[in-house]
mmCIF file of C-alpha atoms and ligand atoms in Angstrom:
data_model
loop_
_atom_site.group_PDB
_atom_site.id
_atom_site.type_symbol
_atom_site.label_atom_id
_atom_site.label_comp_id
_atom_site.label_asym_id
_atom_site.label_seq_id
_atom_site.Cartn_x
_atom_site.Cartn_y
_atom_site.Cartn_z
ATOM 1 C CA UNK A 9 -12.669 -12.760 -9.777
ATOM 2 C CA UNK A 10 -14.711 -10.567 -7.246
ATOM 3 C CA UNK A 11 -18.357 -11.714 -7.387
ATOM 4 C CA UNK A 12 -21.071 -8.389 -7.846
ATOM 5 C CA UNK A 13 -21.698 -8.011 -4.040
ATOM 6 C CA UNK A 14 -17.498 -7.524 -3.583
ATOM 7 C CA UNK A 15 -17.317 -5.115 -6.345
ATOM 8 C CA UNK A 16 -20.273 -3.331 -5.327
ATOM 9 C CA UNK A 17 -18.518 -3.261 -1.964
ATOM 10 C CA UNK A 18 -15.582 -1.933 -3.435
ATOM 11 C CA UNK A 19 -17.536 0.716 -5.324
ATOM 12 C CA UNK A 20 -18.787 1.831 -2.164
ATOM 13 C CA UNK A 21 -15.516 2.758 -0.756
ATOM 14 C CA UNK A 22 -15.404 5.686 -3.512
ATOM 15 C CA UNK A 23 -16.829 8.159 -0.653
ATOM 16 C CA UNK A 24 -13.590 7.468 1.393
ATOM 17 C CA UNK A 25 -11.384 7.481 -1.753
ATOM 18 C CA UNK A 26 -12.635 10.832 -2.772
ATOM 19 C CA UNK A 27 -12.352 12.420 0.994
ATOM 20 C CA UNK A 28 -8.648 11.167 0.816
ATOM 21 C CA UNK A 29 -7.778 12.508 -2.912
ATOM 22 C CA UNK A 30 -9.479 16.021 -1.806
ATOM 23 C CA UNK A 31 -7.659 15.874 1.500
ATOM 24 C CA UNK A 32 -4.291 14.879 0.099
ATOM 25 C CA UNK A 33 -4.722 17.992 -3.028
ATOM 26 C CA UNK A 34 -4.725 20.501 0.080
ATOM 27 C CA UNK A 35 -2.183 19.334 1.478
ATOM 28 C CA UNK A 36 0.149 19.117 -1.192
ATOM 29 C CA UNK A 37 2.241 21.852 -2.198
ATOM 30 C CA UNK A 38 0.521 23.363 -5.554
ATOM 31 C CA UNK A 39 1.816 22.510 -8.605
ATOM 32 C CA UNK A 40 2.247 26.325 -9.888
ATOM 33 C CA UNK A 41 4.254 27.015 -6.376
ATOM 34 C CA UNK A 42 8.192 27.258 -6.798
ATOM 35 C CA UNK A 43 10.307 24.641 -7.707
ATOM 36 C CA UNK A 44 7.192 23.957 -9.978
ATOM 37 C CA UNK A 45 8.682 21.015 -11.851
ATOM 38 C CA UNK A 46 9.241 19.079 -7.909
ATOM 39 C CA UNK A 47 5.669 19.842 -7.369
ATOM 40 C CA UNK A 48 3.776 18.797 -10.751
ATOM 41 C CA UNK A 49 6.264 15.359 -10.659
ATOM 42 C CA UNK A 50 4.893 15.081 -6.794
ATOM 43 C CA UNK A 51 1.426 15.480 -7.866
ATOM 44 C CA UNK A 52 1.950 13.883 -11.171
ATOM 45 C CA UNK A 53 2.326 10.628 -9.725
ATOM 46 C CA UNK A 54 0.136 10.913 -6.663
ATOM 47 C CA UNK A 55 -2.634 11.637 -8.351
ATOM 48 C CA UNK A 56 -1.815 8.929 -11.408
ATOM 49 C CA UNK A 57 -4.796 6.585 -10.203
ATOM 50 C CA UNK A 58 -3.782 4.428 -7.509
ATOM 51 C CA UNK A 59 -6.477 2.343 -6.108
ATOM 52 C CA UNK A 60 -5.954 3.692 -2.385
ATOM 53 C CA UNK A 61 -6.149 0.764 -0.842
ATOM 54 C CA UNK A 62 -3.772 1.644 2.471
ATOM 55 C CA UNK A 63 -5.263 5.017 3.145
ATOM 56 C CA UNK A 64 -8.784 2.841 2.918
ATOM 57 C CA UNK A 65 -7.388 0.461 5.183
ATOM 58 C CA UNK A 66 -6.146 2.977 7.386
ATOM 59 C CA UNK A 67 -9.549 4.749 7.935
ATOM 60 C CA UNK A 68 -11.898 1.582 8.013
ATOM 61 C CA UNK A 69 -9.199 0.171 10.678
ATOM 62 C CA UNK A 70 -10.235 3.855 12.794
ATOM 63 C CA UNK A 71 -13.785 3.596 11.791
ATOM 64 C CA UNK A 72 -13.448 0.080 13.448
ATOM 65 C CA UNK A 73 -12.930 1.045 16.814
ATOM 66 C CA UNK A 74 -14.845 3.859 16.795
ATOM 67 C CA UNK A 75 -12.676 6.994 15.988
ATOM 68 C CA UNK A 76 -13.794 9.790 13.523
ATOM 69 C CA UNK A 77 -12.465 9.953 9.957
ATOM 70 C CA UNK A 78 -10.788 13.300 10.679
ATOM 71 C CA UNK A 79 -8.221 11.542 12.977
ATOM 72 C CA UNK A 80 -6.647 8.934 10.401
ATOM 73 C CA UNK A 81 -7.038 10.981 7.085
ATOM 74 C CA UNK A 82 -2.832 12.289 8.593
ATOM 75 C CA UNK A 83 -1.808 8.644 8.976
ATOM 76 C CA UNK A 84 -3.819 7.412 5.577
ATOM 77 C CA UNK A 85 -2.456 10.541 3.512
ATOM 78 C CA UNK A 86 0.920 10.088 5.206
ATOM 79 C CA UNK A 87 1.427 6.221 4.085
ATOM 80 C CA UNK A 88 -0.266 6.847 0.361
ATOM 81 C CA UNK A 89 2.456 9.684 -0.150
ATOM 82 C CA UNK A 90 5.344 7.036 1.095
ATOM 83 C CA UNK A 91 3.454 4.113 -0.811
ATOM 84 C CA UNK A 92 3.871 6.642 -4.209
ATOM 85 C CA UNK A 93 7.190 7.503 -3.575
ATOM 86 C CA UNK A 94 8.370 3.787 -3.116
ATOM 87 C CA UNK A 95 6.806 3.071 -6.668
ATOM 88 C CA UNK A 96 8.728 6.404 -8.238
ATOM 89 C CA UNK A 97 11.892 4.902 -6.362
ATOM 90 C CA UNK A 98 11.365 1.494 -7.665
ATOM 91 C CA UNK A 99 10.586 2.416 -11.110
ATOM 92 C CA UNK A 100 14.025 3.977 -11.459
ATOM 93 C CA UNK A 101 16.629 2.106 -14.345
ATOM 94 C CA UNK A 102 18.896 1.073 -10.929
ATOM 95 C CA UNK A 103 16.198 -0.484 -9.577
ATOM 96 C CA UNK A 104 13.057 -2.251 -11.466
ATOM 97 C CA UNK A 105 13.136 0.407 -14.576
ATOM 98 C CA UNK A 106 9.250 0.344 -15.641
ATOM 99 C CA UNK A 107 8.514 2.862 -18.002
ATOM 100 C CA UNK A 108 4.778 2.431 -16.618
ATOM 101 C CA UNK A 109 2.632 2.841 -13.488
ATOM 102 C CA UNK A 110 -0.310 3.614 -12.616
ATOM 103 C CA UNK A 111 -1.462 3.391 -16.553
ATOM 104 C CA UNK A 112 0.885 6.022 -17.173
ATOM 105 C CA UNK A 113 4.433 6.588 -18.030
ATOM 106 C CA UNK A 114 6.262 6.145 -14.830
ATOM 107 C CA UNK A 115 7.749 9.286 -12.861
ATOM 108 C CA UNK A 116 11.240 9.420 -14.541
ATOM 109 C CA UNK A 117 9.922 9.084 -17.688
ATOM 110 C CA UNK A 118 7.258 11.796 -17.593
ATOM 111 C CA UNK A 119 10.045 14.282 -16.374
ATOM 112 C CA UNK A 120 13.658 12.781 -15.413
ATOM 113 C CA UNK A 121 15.727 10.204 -13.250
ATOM 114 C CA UNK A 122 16.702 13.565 -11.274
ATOM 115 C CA UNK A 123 13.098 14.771 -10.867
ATOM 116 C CA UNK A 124 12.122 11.425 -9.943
ATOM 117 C CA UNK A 125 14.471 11.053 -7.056
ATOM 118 C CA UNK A 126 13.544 14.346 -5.727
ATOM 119 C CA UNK A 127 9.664 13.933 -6.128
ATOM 120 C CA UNK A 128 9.851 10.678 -4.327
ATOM 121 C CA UNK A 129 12.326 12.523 -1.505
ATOM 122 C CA UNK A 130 9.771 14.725 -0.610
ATOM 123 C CA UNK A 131 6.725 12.563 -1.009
ATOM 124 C CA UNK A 132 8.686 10.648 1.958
ATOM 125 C CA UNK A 133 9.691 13.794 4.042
ATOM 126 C CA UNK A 134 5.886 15.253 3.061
ATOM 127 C CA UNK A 135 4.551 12.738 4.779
ATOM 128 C CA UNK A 136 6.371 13.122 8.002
ATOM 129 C CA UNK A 137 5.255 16.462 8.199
ATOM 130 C CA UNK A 138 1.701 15.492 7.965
ATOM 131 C CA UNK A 139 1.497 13.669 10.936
ATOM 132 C CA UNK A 140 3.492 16.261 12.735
ATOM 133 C CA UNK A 141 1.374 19.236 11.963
ATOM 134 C CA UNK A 142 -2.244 17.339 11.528
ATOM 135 C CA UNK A 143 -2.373 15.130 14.291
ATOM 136 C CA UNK A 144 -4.897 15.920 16.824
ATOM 137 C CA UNK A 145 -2.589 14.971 19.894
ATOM 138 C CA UNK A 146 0.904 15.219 20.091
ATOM 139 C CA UNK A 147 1.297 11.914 21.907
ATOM 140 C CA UNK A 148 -0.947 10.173 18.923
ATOM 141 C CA UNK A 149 1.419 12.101 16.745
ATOM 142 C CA UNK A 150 4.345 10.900 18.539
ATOM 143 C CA UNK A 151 3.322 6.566 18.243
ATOM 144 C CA UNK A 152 2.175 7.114 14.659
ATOM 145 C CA UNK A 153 5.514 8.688 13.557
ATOM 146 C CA UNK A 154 7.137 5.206 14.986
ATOM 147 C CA UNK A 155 4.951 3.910 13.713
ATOM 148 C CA UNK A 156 5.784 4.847 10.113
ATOM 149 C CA UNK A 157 9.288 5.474 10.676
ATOM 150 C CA UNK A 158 9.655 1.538 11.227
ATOM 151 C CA UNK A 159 7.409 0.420 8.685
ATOM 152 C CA UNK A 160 8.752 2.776 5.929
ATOM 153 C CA UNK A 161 12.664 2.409 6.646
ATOM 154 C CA UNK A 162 15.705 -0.372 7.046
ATOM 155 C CA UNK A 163 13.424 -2.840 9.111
ATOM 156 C CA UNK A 164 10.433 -2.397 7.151
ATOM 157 C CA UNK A 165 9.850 -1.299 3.492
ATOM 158 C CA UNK A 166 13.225 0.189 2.068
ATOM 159 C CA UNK A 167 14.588 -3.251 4.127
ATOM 160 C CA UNK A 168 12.389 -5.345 1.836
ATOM 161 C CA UNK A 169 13.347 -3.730 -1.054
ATOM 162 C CA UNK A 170 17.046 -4.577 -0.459
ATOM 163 C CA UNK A 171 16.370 -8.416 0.073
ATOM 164 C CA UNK A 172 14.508 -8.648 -2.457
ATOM 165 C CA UNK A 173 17.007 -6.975 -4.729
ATOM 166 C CA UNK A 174 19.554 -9.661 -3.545
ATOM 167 C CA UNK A 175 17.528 -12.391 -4.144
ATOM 168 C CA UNK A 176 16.818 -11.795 -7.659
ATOM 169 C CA UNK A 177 17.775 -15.123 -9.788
ATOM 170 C CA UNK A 178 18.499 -16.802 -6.341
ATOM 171 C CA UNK A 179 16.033 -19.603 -6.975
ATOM 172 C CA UNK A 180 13.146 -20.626 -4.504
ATOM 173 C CA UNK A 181 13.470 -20.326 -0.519
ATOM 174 C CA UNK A 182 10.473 -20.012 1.380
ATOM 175 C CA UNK A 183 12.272 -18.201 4.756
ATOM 176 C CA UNK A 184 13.972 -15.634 2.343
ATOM 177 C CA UNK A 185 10.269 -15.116 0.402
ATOM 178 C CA UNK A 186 8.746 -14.681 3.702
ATOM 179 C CA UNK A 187 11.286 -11.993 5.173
ATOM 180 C CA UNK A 188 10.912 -10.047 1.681
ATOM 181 C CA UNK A 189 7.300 -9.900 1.718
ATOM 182 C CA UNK A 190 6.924 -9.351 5.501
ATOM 183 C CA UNK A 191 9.275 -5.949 4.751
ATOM 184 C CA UNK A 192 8.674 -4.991 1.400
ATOM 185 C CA UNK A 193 4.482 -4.761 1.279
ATOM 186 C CA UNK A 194 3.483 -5.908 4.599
ATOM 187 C CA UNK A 195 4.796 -3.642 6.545
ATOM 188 C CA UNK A 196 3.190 -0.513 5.344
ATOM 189 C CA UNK A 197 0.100 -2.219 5.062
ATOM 190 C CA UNK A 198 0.088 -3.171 9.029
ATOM 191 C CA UNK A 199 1.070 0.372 9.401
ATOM 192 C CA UNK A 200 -1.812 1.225 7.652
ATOM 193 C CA UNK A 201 -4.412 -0.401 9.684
ATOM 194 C CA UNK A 202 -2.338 0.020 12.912
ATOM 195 C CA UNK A 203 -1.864 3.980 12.440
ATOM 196 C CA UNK A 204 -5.835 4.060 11.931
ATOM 197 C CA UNK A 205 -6.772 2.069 15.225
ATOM 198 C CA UNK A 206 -3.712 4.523 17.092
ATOM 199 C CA UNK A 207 -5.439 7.410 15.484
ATOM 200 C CA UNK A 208 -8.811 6.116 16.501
ATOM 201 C CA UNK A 209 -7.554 5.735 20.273
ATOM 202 C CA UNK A 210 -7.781 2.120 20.358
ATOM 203 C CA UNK A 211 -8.092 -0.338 23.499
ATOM 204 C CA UNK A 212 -5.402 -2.673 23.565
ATOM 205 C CA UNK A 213 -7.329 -5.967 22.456
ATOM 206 C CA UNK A 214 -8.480 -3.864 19.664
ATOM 207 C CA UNK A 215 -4.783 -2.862 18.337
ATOM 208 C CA UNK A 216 -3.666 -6.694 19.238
ATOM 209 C CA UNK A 217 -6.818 -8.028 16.822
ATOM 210 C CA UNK A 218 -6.626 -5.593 13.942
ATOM 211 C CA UNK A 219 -2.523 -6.131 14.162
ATOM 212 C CA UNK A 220 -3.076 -9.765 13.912
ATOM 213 C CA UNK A 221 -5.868 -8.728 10.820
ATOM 214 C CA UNK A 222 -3.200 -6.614 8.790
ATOM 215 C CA UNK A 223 -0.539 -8.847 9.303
ATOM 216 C CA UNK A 224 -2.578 -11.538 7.180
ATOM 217 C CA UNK A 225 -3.958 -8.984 4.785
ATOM 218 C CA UNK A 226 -0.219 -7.695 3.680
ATOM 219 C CA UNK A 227 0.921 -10.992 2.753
ATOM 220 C CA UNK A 228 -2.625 -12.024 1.497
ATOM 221 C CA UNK A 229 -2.055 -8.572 -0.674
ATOM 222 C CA UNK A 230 1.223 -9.552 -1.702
ATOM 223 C CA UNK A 231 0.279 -12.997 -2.868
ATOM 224 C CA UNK A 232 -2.709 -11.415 -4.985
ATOM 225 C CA UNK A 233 -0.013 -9.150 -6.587
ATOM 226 C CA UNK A 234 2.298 -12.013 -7.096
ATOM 227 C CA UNK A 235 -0.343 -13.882 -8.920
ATOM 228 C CA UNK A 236 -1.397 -11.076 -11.037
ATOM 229 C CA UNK A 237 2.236 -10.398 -12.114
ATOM 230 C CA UNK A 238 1.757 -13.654 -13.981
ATOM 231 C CA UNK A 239 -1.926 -13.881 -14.803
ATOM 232 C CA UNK A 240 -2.989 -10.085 -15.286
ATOM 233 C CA UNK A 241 -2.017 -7.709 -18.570
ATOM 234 C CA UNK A 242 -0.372 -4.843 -18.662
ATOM 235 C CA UNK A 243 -3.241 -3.320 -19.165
ATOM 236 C CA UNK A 244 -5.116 -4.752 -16.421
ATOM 237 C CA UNK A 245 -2.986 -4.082 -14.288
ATOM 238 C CA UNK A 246 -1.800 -0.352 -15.324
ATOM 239 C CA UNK A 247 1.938 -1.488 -14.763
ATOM 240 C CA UNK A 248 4.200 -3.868 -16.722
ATOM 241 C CA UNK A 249 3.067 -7.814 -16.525
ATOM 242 C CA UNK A 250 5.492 -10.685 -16.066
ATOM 243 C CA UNK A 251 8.358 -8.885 -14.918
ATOM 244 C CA UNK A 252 8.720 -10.895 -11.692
ATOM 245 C CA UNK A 253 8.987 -14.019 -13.404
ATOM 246 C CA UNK A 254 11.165 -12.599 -16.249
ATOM 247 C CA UNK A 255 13.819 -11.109 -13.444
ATOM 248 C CA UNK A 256 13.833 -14.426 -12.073
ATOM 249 C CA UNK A 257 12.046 -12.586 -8.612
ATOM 250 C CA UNK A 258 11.486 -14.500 -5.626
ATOM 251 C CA UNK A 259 7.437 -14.818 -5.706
ATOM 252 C CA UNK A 260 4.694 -17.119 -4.216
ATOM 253 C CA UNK A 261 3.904 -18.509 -7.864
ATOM 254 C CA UNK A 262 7.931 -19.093 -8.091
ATOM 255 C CA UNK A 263 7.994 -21.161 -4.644
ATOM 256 C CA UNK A 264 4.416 -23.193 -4.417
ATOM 257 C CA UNK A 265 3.162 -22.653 -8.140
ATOM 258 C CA UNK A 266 0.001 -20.472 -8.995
ATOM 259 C CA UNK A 267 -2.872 -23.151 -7.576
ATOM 260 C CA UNK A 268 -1.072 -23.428 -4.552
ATOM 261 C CA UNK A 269 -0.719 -19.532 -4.495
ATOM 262 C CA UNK A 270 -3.827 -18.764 -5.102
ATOM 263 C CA UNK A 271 -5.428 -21.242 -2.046
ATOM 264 C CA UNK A 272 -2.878 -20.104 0.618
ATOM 265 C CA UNK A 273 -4.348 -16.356 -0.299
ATOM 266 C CA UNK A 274 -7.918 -17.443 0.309
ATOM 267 C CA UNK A 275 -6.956 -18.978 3.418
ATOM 268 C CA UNK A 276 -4.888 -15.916 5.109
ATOM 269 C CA UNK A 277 -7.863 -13.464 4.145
ATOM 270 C CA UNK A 278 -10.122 -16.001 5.893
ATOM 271 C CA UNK A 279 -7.706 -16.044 8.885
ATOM 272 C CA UNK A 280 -7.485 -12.113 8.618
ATOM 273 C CA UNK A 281 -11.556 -11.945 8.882
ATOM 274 C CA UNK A 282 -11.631 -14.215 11.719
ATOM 275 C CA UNK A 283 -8.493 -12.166 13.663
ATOM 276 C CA UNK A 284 -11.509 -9.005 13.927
ATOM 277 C CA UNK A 285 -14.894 -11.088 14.515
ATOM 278 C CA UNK A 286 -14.694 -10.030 18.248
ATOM 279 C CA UNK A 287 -15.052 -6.071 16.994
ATOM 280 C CA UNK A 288 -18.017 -6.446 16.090
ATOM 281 C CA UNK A 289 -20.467 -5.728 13.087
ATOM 282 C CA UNK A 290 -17.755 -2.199 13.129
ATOM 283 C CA UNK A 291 -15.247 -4.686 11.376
ATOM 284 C CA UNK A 292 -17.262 -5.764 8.372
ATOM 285 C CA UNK A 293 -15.814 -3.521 5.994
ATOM 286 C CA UNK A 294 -12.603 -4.809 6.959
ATOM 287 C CA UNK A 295 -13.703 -8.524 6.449
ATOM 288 C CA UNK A 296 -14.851 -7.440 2.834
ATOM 289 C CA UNK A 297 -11.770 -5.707 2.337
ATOM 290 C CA UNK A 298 -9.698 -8.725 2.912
ATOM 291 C CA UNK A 299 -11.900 -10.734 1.009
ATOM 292 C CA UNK A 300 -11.667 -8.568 -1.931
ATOM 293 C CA UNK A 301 -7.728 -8.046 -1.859
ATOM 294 C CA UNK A 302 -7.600 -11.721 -2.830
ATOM 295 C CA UNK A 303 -10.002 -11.489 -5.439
ATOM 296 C CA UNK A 304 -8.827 -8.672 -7.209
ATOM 297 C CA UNK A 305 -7.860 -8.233 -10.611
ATOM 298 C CA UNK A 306 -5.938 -5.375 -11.053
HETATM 299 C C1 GRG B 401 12.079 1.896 -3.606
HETATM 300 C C2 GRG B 401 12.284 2.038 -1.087
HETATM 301 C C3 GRG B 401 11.676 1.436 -2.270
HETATM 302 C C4 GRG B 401 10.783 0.484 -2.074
HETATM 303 C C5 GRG B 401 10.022 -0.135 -3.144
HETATM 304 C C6 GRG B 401 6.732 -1.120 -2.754
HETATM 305 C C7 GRG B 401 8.003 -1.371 -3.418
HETATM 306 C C8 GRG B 401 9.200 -1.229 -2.596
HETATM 307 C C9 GRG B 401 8.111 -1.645 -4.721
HETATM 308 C C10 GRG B 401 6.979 -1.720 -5.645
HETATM 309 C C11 GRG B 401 7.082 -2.958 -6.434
HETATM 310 C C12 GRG B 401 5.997 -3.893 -6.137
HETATM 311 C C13 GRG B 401 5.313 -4.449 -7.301
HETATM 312 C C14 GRG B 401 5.687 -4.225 -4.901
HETATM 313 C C15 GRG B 401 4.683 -5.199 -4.558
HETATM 314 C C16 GRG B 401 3.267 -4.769 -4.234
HETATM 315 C C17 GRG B 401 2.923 -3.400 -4.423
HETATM 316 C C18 GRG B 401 3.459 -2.460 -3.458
HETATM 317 C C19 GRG B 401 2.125 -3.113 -5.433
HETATM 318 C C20 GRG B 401 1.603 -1.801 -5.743
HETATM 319 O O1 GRG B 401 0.637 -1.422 -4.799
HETATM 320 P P1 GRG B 401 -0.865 -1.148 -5.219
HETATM 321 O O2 GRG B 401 -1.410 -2.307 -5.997
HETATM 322 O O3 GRG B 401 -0.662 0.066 -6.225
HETATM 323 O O4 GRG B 401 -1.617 -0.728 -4.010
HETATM 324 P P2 GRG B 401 -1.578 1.336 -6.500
HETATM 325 O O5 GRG B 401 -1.005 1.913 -7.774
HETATM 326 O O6 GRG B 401 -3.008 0.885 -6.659
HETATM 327 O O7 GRG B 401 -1.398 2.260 -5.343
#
């Protein structure tokens, strides 16, 4: 549980939240604009509630090495429209088939399997097309697309995904856990923090420290999300509780049991906070971040 001076941290970050949901309604097609049903689905899910905590990541990472906000709100809307679409994707009945997310009823339930697939197409090709066209330089432009590209397809995310769809009922391995959760969460969320220190023109010790940073925070993340999956309601947690265990997933709880879980979190969110102590008092909000990731409850 976050003590009062985490949350009120976290209630802080509402002024970044807010410049990201008004940033990401202009650039989003409108939802009166022609296919209509593509675009309210779109918007229907990316504006559902989602706590925003890669776009956040992505601008306090910037903010960190001194670049202005205007340079990673392309990167941070660009990875929140991929991070949506992956949860419309894995909602789907071939994949995890959740009826909720977000607190709602999930995309292909609101509209239709069809609409779903499409919506999250786009969000994914949207999102490429923000960096392209928003990016101040075409060489920043240029690295952040890798960037994404790697995190987002077969060697990142979407890789992740597959593993982990293998794996289901496979029974506890600790090298297989560790590919899955390197793929599946952590590598958008080291995109997230490395697209804001590209966008922010960082030095190369800079990149090298916050890299080492998100690298601990994803799997820190993915622990906390593990844990929650068994500890957390449904309506905590604005999604359904207990599936992982139920489909027989291949979590942290499932390999080193929830105490275990829960210290190995603490200590990779104190390792992520010590990875950016040479930036500086500009990587405090980062150290709270971490800090909070692990403490979270929904
Ligand atoms: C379908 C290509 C494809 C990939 C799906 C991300 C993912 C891969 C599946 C989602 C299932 C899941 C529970 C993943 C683990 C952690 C995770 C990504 C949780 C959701 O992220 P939050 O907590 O969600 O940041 P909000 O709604 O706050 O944005």
């Amino acid at each position: 549980m976050p003590d009062a001076a985490l949350n009120e941290f976290w209630r802080g970050l509402d002024d970044v939240r807010q410049m990201v949901e008004r940033r990401l309604d202009a650039w989003l097609p409108r939802a009166d604009e022609p296919p209509e049903r593509l675009h309210a689905a779109m918007r229907y899910s990316l504006f559902a509630g989602g706590k925003r905590v890669r776009p956040i990541l992505c601008l306090l990472a910037c903010r960190a090495v001194g670049g202005a906000d205007e340079h990673a709100l392309p990167p941070a809307c660009a990875i929140e429209c991929i991070h949506t679409y992956s949860l419309i994707h894995d909602d789907l009945p071939a994949m995890d088939d959740d009826d909720v997310r977000r607190g709602k009823l999930s995309c292909h339930k609101k509209f239709d399997p069809a609409t779903a697939i499409l919506a999250g197409d786009a969000l994914l090709t949207l999102a490429f097309g923000l960096i392209a066209e928003h990016s101040a330089h075409a060489e920043v432009a240029r690295l952040l697309t890798a960037e994404v590209a790697a995190a987002a397809g077969c060697a990142g995310m979407v890789g992740g995904q597959m593993a982990d769809l293998l794996a289901e009922g496979a029974g506890p391995d600790e090298e297989t856990l560790h590919f899955i959760h390197e793929r599946k969460t952590g590598a958008l969320i080291r995109a997230s923090v490395r697209t804001g220190a590209l966008a922010g023109r960082a030095g190369e010790a800079e990149l090298a420290a916050l890299t080492e940073y998100a690298r601990r925070v994803g799997l820190a993340f993915q622990i906390a999300d593990d844990i929650l999956d068994e500890t957390a309601t449904t309506g905590e947690l604005g999604k359904t509780a207990g599936k992982d265990r139920d489909a027989g997933k291949l979590t942290f709880p499932a390999v080193y049991g929830l105490d275990e879980s829960r210290a190995r979190a603490r200590r990779i969110a104190d390792e992520a906070t010590r990875a950016v102590a040479g930036l500086g008092r500009a990587a405090e909000p980062l150290q709270k971040l971490a800090e909070f990731i692990v403490a979270r409850t929904a």
